JSON list of C-alpha atoms and ligand atoms in Angstrom, two decimals:
[
{"chain": "S", "resi": 224, "resn": "MET", "atom": "CA", "xyz": [16.22, 2.44, 7.55]},
{"chain": "S", "resi": 225, "resn": "ILE", "atom": "CA", "xyz": [16.53, 6.20, 7.45]},
{"chain": "S", "resi": 226, "resn": "ILE", "atom": "CA", "xyz": [14.64, 8.01, 4.71]},
{"chain": "S", "resi": 227, "resn": "LYS", "atom": "CA", "xyz": [16.75, 10.98, 3.78]},
{"chain": "S", "resi": 228, "resn": "ASN", "atom": "CA", "xyz": [14.90, 12.07, 0.70]},
{"chain": "S", "resi": 229, "resn": "ALA", "atom": "CA", "xyz": [12.11, 11.03, -1.59]},
{"chain": "S", "resi": 230, "resn": "GLU", "atom": "CA", "xyz": [10.92, 12.05, -5.01]},
{"chain": "S", "resi": 231, "resn": "TYR", "atom": "CA", "xyz": [8.24, 11.17, -7.50]},
{"chain": "S", "resi": 232, "resn": "VAL", "atom": "CA", "xyz": [9.68, 9.21, -10.43]},
{"chain": "S", "resi": 233, "resn": "THR", "atom": "CA", "xyz": [6.96, 8.10, -12.81]},
{"chain": "S", "resi": 234, "resn": "SER", "atom": "CA", "xyz": [3.49, 6.64, -13.21]},
{"chain": "S", "resi": 235, "resn": "ILE", "atom": "CA", "xyz": [2.35, 3.75, -15.33]},
{"chain": "S", "resi": 236, "resn": "VAL", "atom": "CA", "xyz": [-1.12, 3.36, -16.73]},
{"chain": "S", "resi": 237, "resn": "THR", "atom": "CA", "xyz": [-0.57, 0.45, -19.10]},
{"chain": "S", "resi": 238, "resn": "LYS", "atom": "CA", "xyz": [1.20, -2.84, -18.93]},
{"chain": "S", "resi": 239, "resn": "LYS", "atom": "CA", "xyz": [4.65, -1.39, -19.19]},
{"chain": "S", "resi": 240, "resn": "LEU", "atom": "CA", "xyz": [6.81, -1.70, -16.11]},
{"chain": "S", "resi": 241, "resn": "PHE", "atom": "CA", "xyz": [9.27, 0.87, -14.89]},
{"chain": "S", "resi": 242, "resn": "GLU", "atom": "CA", "xyz": [12.49, -1.11, -14.55]},
{"chain": "S", "resi": 243, "resn": "GLY", "atom": "CA", "xyz": [14.65, 0.57, -11.93]},
{"chain": "S", "resi": 244, "resn": "ASN", "atom": "CA", "xyz": [17.73, -1.06, -10.51]},
{"chain": "S", "resi": 245, "resn": "ALA", "atom": "CA", "xyz": [16.60, -1.14, -6.90]},
{"chain": "S", "resi": 246, "resn": "PRO", "atom": "CA", "xyz": [14.22, -3.09, -4.67]},
{"chain": "S", "resi": 247, "resn": "GLU", "atom": "CA", "xyz": [10.56, -2.13, -4.80]},
{"chain": "S", "resi": 248, "resn": "VAL", "atom": "CA", "xyz": [7.97, -2.14, -2.05]},
{"chain": "S", "resi": 249, "resn": "ALA", "atom": "CA", "xyz": [4.34, -1.78, -3.09]},
{"chain": "S", "resi": 250, "resn": "ILE", "atom": "CA", "xyz": [1.54, -0.17, -1.09]},
{"chain": "S", "resi": 251, "resn": "ALA", "atom": "CA", "xyz": [-1.85, -1.83, -1.60]},
{"chain": "S", "resi": 252, "resn": "GLY", "atom": "CA", "xyz": [-5.30, -1.42, -0.10]},
{"chain": "S", "resi": 253, "resn": "ARG", "atom": "CA", "xyz": [-8.82, -0.16, -0.63]},
{"chain": "S", "resi": 254, "resn": "SER", "atom": "CA", "xyz": [-9.30, 3.26, -2.10]},
{"chain": "S", "resi": 255, "resn": "ASN", "atom": "CA", "xyz": [-9.34, 5.93, 0.60]},
{"chain": "S", "resi": 256, "resn": "VAL", "atom": "CA", "xyz": [-7.79, 3.63, 3.21]},
{"chain": "S", "resi": 257, "resn": "GLY", "atom": "CA", "xyz": [-4.76, 5.91, 3.52]},
{"chain": "S", "resi": 258, "resn": "LYS", "atom": "CA", "xyz": [-2.12, 4.56, 1.10]},
{"chain": "S", "resi": 259, "resn": "SER", "atom": "CA", "xyz": [-0.92, 7.95, -0.12]},
{"chain": "S", "resi": 260, "resn": "SER", "atom": "CA", "xyz": [-0.95, 9.40, 3.40]},
{"chain": "S", "resi": 261, "resn": "PHE", "atom": "CA", "xyz": [1.14, 6.42, 4.53]},
{"chain": "S", "resi": 262, "resn": "ILE", "atom": "CA", "xyz": [3.77, 7.23, 1.88]},
{"chain": "S", "resi": 263, "resn": "ASN", "atom": "CA", "xyz": [3.71, 10.89, 2.85]},
{"chain": "S", "resi": 264, "resn": "MET", "atom": "CA", "xyz": [4.16, 9.99, 6.53]},
{"chain": "S", "resi": 265, "resn": "LEU", "atom": "CA", "xyz": [7.07, 7.63, 5.82]},
{"chain": "S", "resi": 266, "resn": "THR", "atom": "CA", "xyz": [8.85, 10.16, 3.66]},
{"chain": "S", "resi": 267, "resn": "ASN", "atom": "CA", "xyz": [7.98, 13.18, 5.82]},
{"chain": "S", "resi": 268, "resn": "ARG", "atom": "CA", "xyz": [6.57, 14.85, 2.74]},
{"chain": "S", "resi": 269, "resn": "LYS", "atom": "CA", "xyz": [3.07, 16.27, 3.04]},
{"chain": "S", "resi": 270, "resn": "LYS", "atom": "CA", "xyz": [2.21, 16.14, -0.63]},
{"chain": "S", "resi": 271, "resn": "LEU", "atom": "CA", "xyz": [4.55, 13.63, -2.23]},
{"chain": "S", "resi": 272, "resn": "ALA", "atom": "CA", "xyz": [1.84, 11.09, -2.95]},
{"chain": "S", "resi": 273, "resn": "ARG", "atom": "CA", "xyz": [-1.27, 13.15, -3.37]},
{"chain": "S", "resi": 274, "resn": "SER", "atom": "CA", "xyz": [-3.81, 12.37, -0.70]},
{"chain": "S", "resi": 275, "resn": "SER", "atom": "CA", "xyz": [-7.28, 13.03, -1.92]},
{"chain": "S", "resi": 276, "resn": "SER", "atom": "CA", "xyz": [-10.71, 13.45, -0.48]},
{"chain": "S", "resi": 277, "resn": "GLU", "atom": "CA", "xyz": [-12.03, 12.10, -3.78]},
{"chain": "S", "resi": 278, "resn": "PRO", "atom": "CA", "xyz": [-11.58, 8.36, -3.46]},
{"chain": "S", "resi": 279, "resn": "GLY", "atom": "CA", "xyz": [-10.91, 6.01, -6.32]},
{"chain": "S", "resi": 280, "resn": "ARG", "atom": "CA", "xyz": [-9.09, 8.52, -8.43]},
{"chain": "S", "resi": 281, "resn": "THR", "atom": "CA", "xyz": [-5.65, 6.98, -8.43]},
{"chain": "S", "resi": 282, "resn": "ARG", "atom": "CA", "xyz": [-5.74, 5.05, -11.68]},
{"chain": "S", "resi": 283, "resn": "MET", "atom": "CA", "xyz": [-2.04, 4.67, -12.05]},
{"chain": "S", "resi": 284, "resn": "LEU", "atom": "CA", "xyz": [0.87, 2.96, -10.40]},
{"chain": "S", "resi": 285, "resn": "ASN", "atom": "CA", "xyz": [3.01, 5.73, -8.96]},
{"chain": "S", "resi": 286, "resn": "TYR", "atom": "CA", "xyz": [6.71, 5.16, -8.31]},
{"chain": "S", "resi": 287, "resn": "PHE", "atom": "CA", "xyz": [8.61, 7.12, -5.67]},
{"chain": "S", "resi": 288, "resn": "SER", "atom": "CA", "xyz": [12.37, 6.96, -5.30]},
{"chain": "S", "resi": 289, "resn": "ILE", "atom": "CA", "xyz": [13.78, 6.84, -1.76]},
{"chain": "S", "resi": 290, "resn": "ASN", "atom": "CA", "xyz": [17.33, 8.08, -1.04]},
{"chain": "S", "resi": 291, "resn": "ASN", "atom": "CA", "xyz": [18.17, 8.73, -4.67]},
{"chain": "S", "resi": 292, "resn": "GLY", "atom": "CA", "xyz": [17.23, 5.31, -5.99]},
{"chain": "S", "resi": 293, "resn": "GLU", "atom": "CA", "xyz": [18.08, 3.08, -3.02]},
{"chain": "S", "resi": 294, "resn": "LEU", "atom": "CA", "xyz": [14.51, 1.85, -2.99]},
{"chain": "S", "resi": 295, "resn": "TYR", "atom": "CA", "xyz": [11.23, 2.51, -4.81]},
{"chain": "S", "resi": 296, "resn": "LEU", "atom": "CA", "xyz": [7.87, 2.77, -3.12]},
{"chain": "S", "resi": 297, "resn": "VAL", "atom": "CA", "xyz": [5.05, 1.92, -5.51]},
{"chain": "S", "resi": 298, "resn": "ASP", "atom": "CA", "xyz": [1.59, 3.33, -4.77]},
{"chain": "S", "resi": 299, "resn": "LEU", "atom": "CA", "xyz": [-0.92, 0.91, -6.30]},
{"chain": "S", "resi": 300, "resn": "PRO", "atom": "CA", "xyz": [-4.43, 1.94, -7.41]},
{"chain": "S", "resi": 301, "resn": "GLY", "atom": "CA", "xyz": [-6.96, 1.38, -4.63]},
{"chain": "S", "resi": 302, "resn": "TYR", "atom": "CA", "xyz": [-9.64, -1.25, -4.99]},
{"chain": "S", "resi": 303, "resn": "GLY", "atom": "CA", "xyz": [-13.19, -1.49, -3.74]},
{"chain": "S", "resi": 304, "resn": "TYR", "atom": "CA", "xyz": [-14.46, 1.90, -4.83]},
{"chain": "S", "resi": 305, "resn": "ALA", "atom": "CA", "xyz": [-18.13, 1.63, -5.73]},
{"chain": "S", "resi": 306, "resn": "LYS", "atom": "CA", "xyz": [-18.53, 4.51, -8.14]},
{"chain": "S", "resi": 307, "resn": "VAL", "atom": "CA", "xyz": [-16.57, 3.14, -11.08]},
{"chain": "S", "resi": 308, "resn": "THR", "atom": "CA", "xyz": [-17.72, 1.11, -14.06]},
{"chain": "S", "resi": 309, "resn": "ASP", "atom": "CA", "xyz": [-17.02, -2.62, -14.26]},
{"chain": "S", "resi": 310, "resn": "LYS", "atom": "CA", "xyz": [-14.75, -1.92, -17.17]},
{"chain": "S", "resi": 311, "resn": "GLU", "atom": "CA", "xyz": [-12.66, 0.54, -15.15]},
{"chain": "S", "resi": 312, "resn": "ARG", "atom": "CA", "xyz": [-12.53, -1.81, -12.19]},
{"chain": "S", "resi": 313, "resn": "ASP", "atom": "CA", "xyz": [-11.41, -4.62, -14.43]},
{"chain": "S", "resi": 314, "resn": "SER", "atom": "CA", "xyz": [-8.63, -2.61, -16.03]},
{"chain": "S", "resi": 315, "resn": "TRP", "atom": "CA", "xyz": [-7.26, -1.51, -12.62]},
{"chain": "S", "resi": 316, "resn": "LYS", "atom": "CA", "xyz": [-7.33, -5.09, -11.39]},
{"chain": "S", "resi": 317, "resn": "LYS", "atom": "CA", "xyz": [-5.42, -6.21, -14.46]},
{"chain": "S", "resi": 318, "resn": "LEU", "atom": "CA", "xyz": [-2.86, -3.45, -13.97]},
{"chain": "S", "resi": 319, "resn": "ILE", "atom": "CA", "xyz": [-2.31, -4.35, -10.29]},
{"chain": "S", "resi": 320, "resn": "GLU", "atom": "CA", "xyz": [-2.02, -8.05, -11.10]},
{"chain": "S", "resi": 321, "resn": "PHE", "atom": "CA", "xyz": [0.32, -7.34, -13.98]},
{"chain": "S", "resi": 322, "resn": "TYR", "atom": "CA", "xyz": [2.60, -5.40, -11.66]},
{"chain": "S", "resi": 323, "resn": "LEU", "atom": "CA", "xyz": [2.50, -7.96, -8.85]},
{"chain": "S", "resi": 324, "resn": "GLU", "atom": "CA", "xyz": [3.23, -10.88, -11.17]},
{"chain": "S", "resi": 325, "resn": "LYS", "atom": "CA", "xyz": [5.80, -9.26, -13.43]},
{"chain": "S", "resi": 326, "resn": "SER", "atom": "CA", "xyz": [7.84, -6.89, -11.31]},
{"chain": "S", "resi": 327, "resn": "THR", "atom": "CA", "xyz": [11.17, -8.59, -10.72]},
{"chain": "S", "resi": 328, "resn": "ASN", "atom": "CA", "xyz": [12.29, -6.01, -8.16]},
{"chain": "S", "resi": 329, "resn": "LEU", "atom": "CA", "xyz": [9.25, -6.30, -5.89]},
{"chain": "S", "resi": 330, "resn": "ARG", "atom": "CA", "xyz": [10.36, -7.43, -2.43]},
{"chain": "S", "resi": 331, "resn": "PHE", "atom": "CA", "xyz": [7.12, -7.23, -0.49]},
{"chain": "S", "resi": 332, "resn": "VAL", "atom": "CA", "xyz": [3.79, -5.44, -0.20]},
{"chain": "S", "resi": 333, "resn": "PHE", "atom": "CA", "xyz": [2.43, -3.27, 2.57]},
{"chain": "S", "resi": 334, "resn": "LEU", "atom": "CA", "xyz": [-1.24, -4.25, 2.71]},
{"chain": "S", "resi": 335, "resn": "ILE", "atom": "CA", "xyz": [-3.01, -1.30, 4.31]},
{"chain": "S", "resi": 336, "resn": "VAL", "atom": "CA", "xyz": [-6.30, -1.67, 6.15]},
{"chain": "S", "resi": 337, "resn": "ASP", "atom": "CA", "xyz": [-8.31, 0.73, 8.31]},
{"chain": "S", "resi": 338, "resn": "VAL", "atom": "CA", "xyz": [-7.88, -0.40, 11.91]},
{"chain": "S", "resi": 339, "resn": "ARG", "atom": "CA", "xyz": [-11.51, 0.53, 12.64]},
{"chain": "S", "resi": 340, "resn": "HIS", "atom": "CA", "xyz": [-12.99, -1.93, 10.17]},
{"chain": "S", "resi": 341, "resn": "GLU", "atom": "CA", "xyz": [-12.88, -5.64, 9.73]},
{"chain": "S", "resi": 342, "resn": "PRO", "atom": "CA", "xyz": [-10.88, -6.40, 6.58]},
{"chain": "S", "resi": 343, "resn": "SER", "atom": "CA", "xyz": [-13.10, -6.70, 3.50]},
{"chain": "S", "resi": 344, "resn": "ASP", "atom": "CA", "xyz": [-13.35, -9.69, 1.20]},
{"chain": "S", "resi": 345, "resn": "LEU", "atom": "CA", "xyz": [-11.18, -7.80, -1.29]},
{"chain": "S", "resi": 346, "resn": "ASP", "atom": "CA", "xyz": [-8.45, -7.37, 1.36]},
{"chain": "S", "resi": 347, "resn": "LEU", "atom": "CA", "xyz": [-8.55, -11.07, 2.16]},
{"chain": "S", "resi": 348, "resn": "GLN", "atom": "CA", "xyz": [-8.57, -11.98, -1.54]},
{"chain": "S", "resi": 349, "resn": "LEU", "atom": "CA", "xyz": [-5.48, -9.86, -2.07]},
{"chain": "S", "resi": 350, "resn": "ALA", "atom": "CA", "xyz": [-3.75, -11.62, 0.84]},
{"chain": "S", "resi": 351, "resn": "GLU", "atom": "CA", "xyz": [-4.61, -14.98, -0.71]},
{"chain": "S", "resi": 352, "resn": "TYR", "atom": "CA", "xyz": [-3.42, -13.82, -4.09]},
{"chain": "S", "resi": 353, "resn": "LEU", "atom": "CA", "xyz": [-0.06, -12.66, -2.65]},
{"chain": "S", "resi": 354, "resn": "THR", "atom": "CA", "xyz": [0.35, -15.92, -0.79]},
{"chain": "S", "resi": 355, "resn": "TYR", "atom": "CA", "xyz": [-0.37, -17.86, -3.98]},
{"chain": "S", "resi": 356, "resn": "TYR", "atom": "CA", "xyz": [2.31, -15.94, -5.87]},
{"chain": "S", "resi": 357, "resn": "ASN", "atom": "CA", "xyz": [4.79, -16.16, -2.99]},
{"chain": "S", "resi": 358, "resn": "ILE", "atom": "CA", "xyz": [4.90, -12.41, -2.56]},
{"chain": "S", "resi": 359, "resn": "PRO", "atom": "CA", "xyz": [5.54, -11.53, 1.09]},
{"chain": "S", "resi": 360, "resn": "PHE", "atom": "CA", "xyz": [3.31, -8.90, 2.66]},
{"chain": "S", "resi": 361, "resn": "VAL", "atom": "CA", "xyz": [3.16, -6.88, 5.84]},
{"chain": "S", "resi": 362, "resn": "ILE", "atom": "CA", "xyz": [-0.25, -5.87, 7.17]},
{"chain": "S", "resi": 363, "resn": "VAL", "atom": "CA", "xyz": [-0.54, -2.27, 8.28]},
{"chain": "S", "resi": 364, "resn": "ALA", "atom": "CA", "xyz": [-3.59, -1.15, 10.26]},
{"chain": "S", "resi": 365, "resn": "THR", "atom": "CA", "xyz": [-3.77, 2.60, 9.82]},
{"chain": "S", "resi": 366, "resn": "LYS", "atom": "CA", "xyz": [-5.79, 5.51, 11.26]},
{"chain": "S", "resi": 367, "resn": "ALA", "atom": "CA", "xyz": [-4.83, 4.46, 14.81]},
{"chain": "S", "resi": 368, "resn": "ASP", "atom": "CA", "xyz": [-5.46, 8.04, 15.93]},
{"chain": "S", "resi": 369, "resn": "LYS", "atom": "CA", "xyz": [-9.19, 7.51, 15.38]},
{"chain": "S", "resi": 370, "resn": "LEU", "atom": "CA", "xyz": [-9.38, 5.07, 18.31]},
{"chain": "S", "resi": 371, "resn": "SER", "atom": "CA", "xyz": [-8.34, 5.05, 21.95]},
{"chain": "S", "resi": 372, "resn": "LYS", "atom": "CA", "xyz": [-5.27, 2.98, 22.76]},
{"chain": "S", "resi": 373, "resn": "ALA", "atom": "CA", "xyz": [-7.35, 0.18, 24.23]},
{"chain": "S", "resi": 374, "resn": "ALA", "atom": "CA", "xyz": [-9.82, 0.14, 21.35]},
{"chain": "S", "resi": 375, "resn": "ALA", "atom": "CA", "xyz": [-6.97, 0.12, 18.83]},
{"chain": "S", "resi": 376, "resn": "LYS", "atom": "CA", "xyz": [-5.40, -2.84, 20.58]},
{"chain": "S", "resi": 377, "resn": "SER", "atom": "CA", "xyz": [-8.53, -4.94, 20.35]},
{"chain": "S", "resi": 378, "resn": "ALA", "atom": "CA", "xyz": [-9.15, -3.76, 16.78]},
{"chain": "S", "resi": 379, "resn": "VAL", "atom": "CA", "xyz": [-5.68, -5.00, 15.84]},
{"chain": "S", "resi": 380, "resn": "SER", "atom": "CA", "xyz": [-6.55, -8.45, 17.11]},
{"chain": "S", "resi": 381, "resn": "VAL", "atom": "CA", "xyz": [-9.69, -8.46, 14.97]},
{"chain": "S", "resi": 382, "resn": "VAL", "atom": "CA", "xyz": [-7.58, -7.58, 11.91]},
{"chain": "S", "resi": 383, "resn": "ALA", "atom": "CA", "xyz": [-4.97, -10.22, 12.78]},
{"chain": "S", "resi": 384, "resn": "LYS", "atom": "CA", "xyz": [-7.64, -12.87, 13.25]},
{"chain": "S", "resi": 385, "resn": "SER", "atom": "CA", "xyz": [-9.21, -12.11, 9.85]},
{"chain": "S", "resi": 386, "resn": "PHE", "atom": "CA", "xyz": [-5.88, -12.56, 8.11]},
{"chain": "S", "resi": 387, "resn": "ASN", "atom": "CA", "xyz": [-5.05, -15.55, 10.26]},
{"chain": "S", "resi": 388, "resn": "VAL", "atom": "CA", "xyz": [-1.83, -14.04, 11.62]},
{"chain": "S", "resi": 389, "resn": "VAL", "atom": "CA", "xyz": [-0.64, -13.16, 15.12]},
{"chain": "S", "resi": 390, "resn": "THR", "atom": "CA", "xyz": [-1.19, -9.61, 16.41]},
{"chain": "S", "resi": 391, "resn": "ASP", "atom": "CA", "xyz": [2.55, -8.88, 16.29]},
{"chain": "S", "resi": 392, "resn": "ASP", "atom": "CA", "xyz": [2.33, -9.29, 12.52]},
{"chain": "S", "resi": 393, "resn": "VAL", "atom": "CA", "xyz": [-0.02, -6.32, 12.25]},
{"chain": "S", "resi": 394, "resn": "LEU", "atom": "CA", "xyz": [1.66, -2.92, 12.39]},
{"chain": "S", "resi": 395, "resn": "LEU", "atom": "CA", "xyz": [-0.54, -0.28, 13.99]},
{"chain": "S", "resi": 396, "resn": "VAL", "atom": "CA", "xyz": [0.14, 3.15, 12.49]},
{"chain": "S", "resi": 397, "resn": "SER", "atom": "CA", "xyz": [-1.25, 6.62, 12.19]},
{"chain": "S", "resi": 398, "resn": "SER", "atom": "CA", "xyz": [-0.21, 8.71, 9.23]},
{"chain": "S", "resi": 399, "resn": "LEU", "atom": "CA", "xyz": [-1.59, 11.71, 11.07]},
{"chain": "S", "resi": 400, "resn": "THR", "atom": "CA", "xyz": [0.55, 11.38, 14.20]},
{"chain": "S", "resi": 401, "resn": "GLY", "atom": "CA", "xyz": [3.40, 9.18, 12.95]},
{"chain": "S", "resi": 402, "resn": "VAL", "atom": "CA", "xyz": [2.65, 6.45, 15.48]},
{"chain": "S", "resi": 403, "resn": "GLY", "atom": "CA", "xyz": [4.16, 3.18, 14.24]},
{"chain": "S", "resi": 404, "resn": "ARG", "atom": "CA", "xyz": [6.54, 4.83, 11.77]},
{"chain": "S", "resi": 405, "resn": "ASP", "atom": "CA", "xyz": [9.62, 3.29, 13.41]},
{"chain": "S", "resi": 406, "resn": "ALA", "atom": "CA", "xyz": [8.17, -0.21, 13.19]},
{"chain": "S", "resi": 407, "resn": "VAL", "atom": "CA", "xyz": [7.42, 0.32, 9.50]},
{"chain": "S", "resi": 408, "resn": "LEU", "atom": "CA", "xyz": [10.98, 1.50, 8.84]},
{"chain": "S", "resi": 409, "resn": "ALA", "atom": "CA", "xyz": [12.30, -1.53, 10.72]},
{"chain": "S", "resi": 410, "resn": "ALA", "atom": "CA", "xyz": [10.16, -3.79, 8.54]},
{"chain": "S", "resi": 411, "resn": "LEU", "atom": "CA", "xyz": [11.58, -2.06, 5.48]},
{"chain": "S", "resi": 412, "resn": "SER", "atom": "CA", "xyz": [15.18, -2.52, 6.67]},
{"chain": "S", "resi": 413, "resn": "SER", "atom": "CA", "xyz": [14.79, -6.17, 7.43]},
{"chain": "S", "resi": 414, "resn": "ARG", "atom": "CA", "xyz": [13.03, -7.09, 4.20]},
{"chain": "S", "resi": 415, "resn": "ILE", "atom": "CA", "xyz": [14.84, -5.32, 1.39]},
{"chain": "D", "resi": 1311, "resn": "LIG", "atom": "N1", "xyz": [-7.12, 10.57, 10.94]},
{"chain": "D", "resi": 1311, "resn": "LIG", "atom": "C1", "xyz": [-6.44, 9.99, 9.96]},
{"chain": "D", "resi": 1311, "resn": "LIG", "atom": "N2", "xyz": [-6.80, 10.19, 8.68]},
{"chain": "D", "resi": 1311, "resn": "LIG", "atom": "C2", "xyz": [-6.10, 9.58, 7.71]},
{"chain": "D", "resi": 1311, "resn": "LIG", "atom": "C3", "xyz": [-4.99, 8.72, 8.00]},
{"chain": "D", "resi": 1311, "resn": "LIG", "atom": "N3", "xyz": [-4.52, 8.25, 6.82]},
{"chain": "D", "resi": 1311, "resn": "LIG", "atom": "C4", "xyz": [-5.28, 8.79, 5.84]},
{"chain": "D", "resi": 1311, "resn": "LIG", "atom": "N4", "xyz": [-6.25, 9.59, 6.37]},
{"chain": "D", "resi": 1311, "resn": "LIG", "atom": "C5", "xyz": [-7.28, 10.34, 5.60]},
{"chain": "D", "resi": 1311, "resn": "LIG", "atom": "O1", "xyz": [-8.02, 9.42, 4.81]},
{"chain": "D", "resi": 1311, "resn": "LIG", "atom": "C6", "xyz": [-8.34, 9.99, 3.54]},
{"chain": "D", "resi": 1311, "resn": "LIG", "atom": "C7", "xyz": [-7.80, 9.12, 2.42]},
{"chain": "D", "resi": 1311, "resn": "LIG", "atom": "O2", "xyz": [-6.39, 9.08, 2.48]},
{"chain": "D", "resi": 1311, "resn": "LIG", "atom": "P1", "xyz": [-5.49, 8.75, 1.21]},
{"chain": "D", "resi": 1311, "resn": "LIG", "atom": "O3", "xyz": [-4.09, 8.68, 1.71]},
{"chain": "D", "resi": 1311, "resn": "LIG", "atom": "O4", "xyz": [-5.78, 9.68, 0.10]},
{"chain": "D", "resi": 1311, "resn": "LIG", "atom": "O5", "xyz": [-6.02, 7.28, 0.83]},
{"chain": "D", "resi": 1311, "resn": "LIG", "atom": "P2", "xyz": [-5.69, 6.39, -0.46]},
{"chain": "D", "resi": 1311, "resn": "LIG", "atom": "O6", "xyz": [-6.87, 6.53, -1.38]},
{"chain": "D", "resi": 1311, "resn": "LIG", "atom": "O7", "xyz": [-5.60, 4.99, 0.07]},
{"chain": "D", "resi": 1311, "resn": "LIG", "atom": "O8", "xyz": [-4.41, 6.88, -1.04]},
{"chain": "D", "resi": 1311, "resn": "LIG", "atom": "C8", "xyz": [-7.75, 11.39, 3.55]},
{"chain": "D", "resi": 1311, "resn": "LIG", "atom": "O9", "xyz": [-8.77, 12.30, 3.90]},
{"chain": "D", "resi": 1311, "resn": "LIG", "atom": "C9", "xyz": [-6.67, 11.31, 4.62]},
{"chain": "D", "resi": 1311, "resn": "LIG", "atom": "O10", "xyz": [-6.42, 12.56, 5.23]},
{"chain": "D", "resi": 1311, "resn": "LIG", "atom": "C10", "xyz": [-4.62, 8.53, 9.39]},
{"chain": "D", "resi": 1311, "resn": "LIG", "atom": "O11", "xyz": [-3.68, 7.80, 9.75]},
{"chain": "D", "resi": 1311, "resn": "LIG", "atom": "N5", "xyz": [-5.38, 9.20, 10.32]},
{"chain": "D", "resi": 1312, "resn": "LIG", "atom": "MG1", "xyz": [-3.96, 7.49, -2.99]}
]
């Protein structure tokens, strides 16, 4: 697909969905893994989804409209950030689960991991959760620019093995350089 334009639509902080009339694709992953940067890279907009050096601060679901409402990208709150209270963590989890279970327009989830690290238990739990609810997901290994080509290739196989998928099912991207952007857009086209 070709992304011609993108704009911020709304955020939700409570269990009240935004009901647009278009397919939705959610972006999930640990806090600071690069979710917002991934959205910025896809949309060619440096500051559309705010990328922050202060992890764990996205407490909302943020909706972005692509091509004037052809599609919505939904930036989910990141998980796994240590410096939050149990109560906060619990309310984010409930919000994410509410969205994943109740959104009728959700087509699939981009599950973002850092290519340099083995997926965490929380990443694997999310994959299991999505499988349980029959929500398709595409694994994206980001920050490819931080490794050499060869190292990135073997890191992708580690990620694939953890999720029990083949390496072709893991999209290697860099939001810094735009590597992998075409493959992500192809995944979008074929799944919405
Ligand atoms: N080198 C590099 N840095 C990245 C990449 N993606 C994100 N980052 C950096 O990682 C940090 C967290 O990114 P952000 O998009 O805010 O993560 P989020 O919390 O998952 O939304 C920021 O400092 C980004 O600049 C990437 O592909 N390459
Ligand atoms: Mg973010």
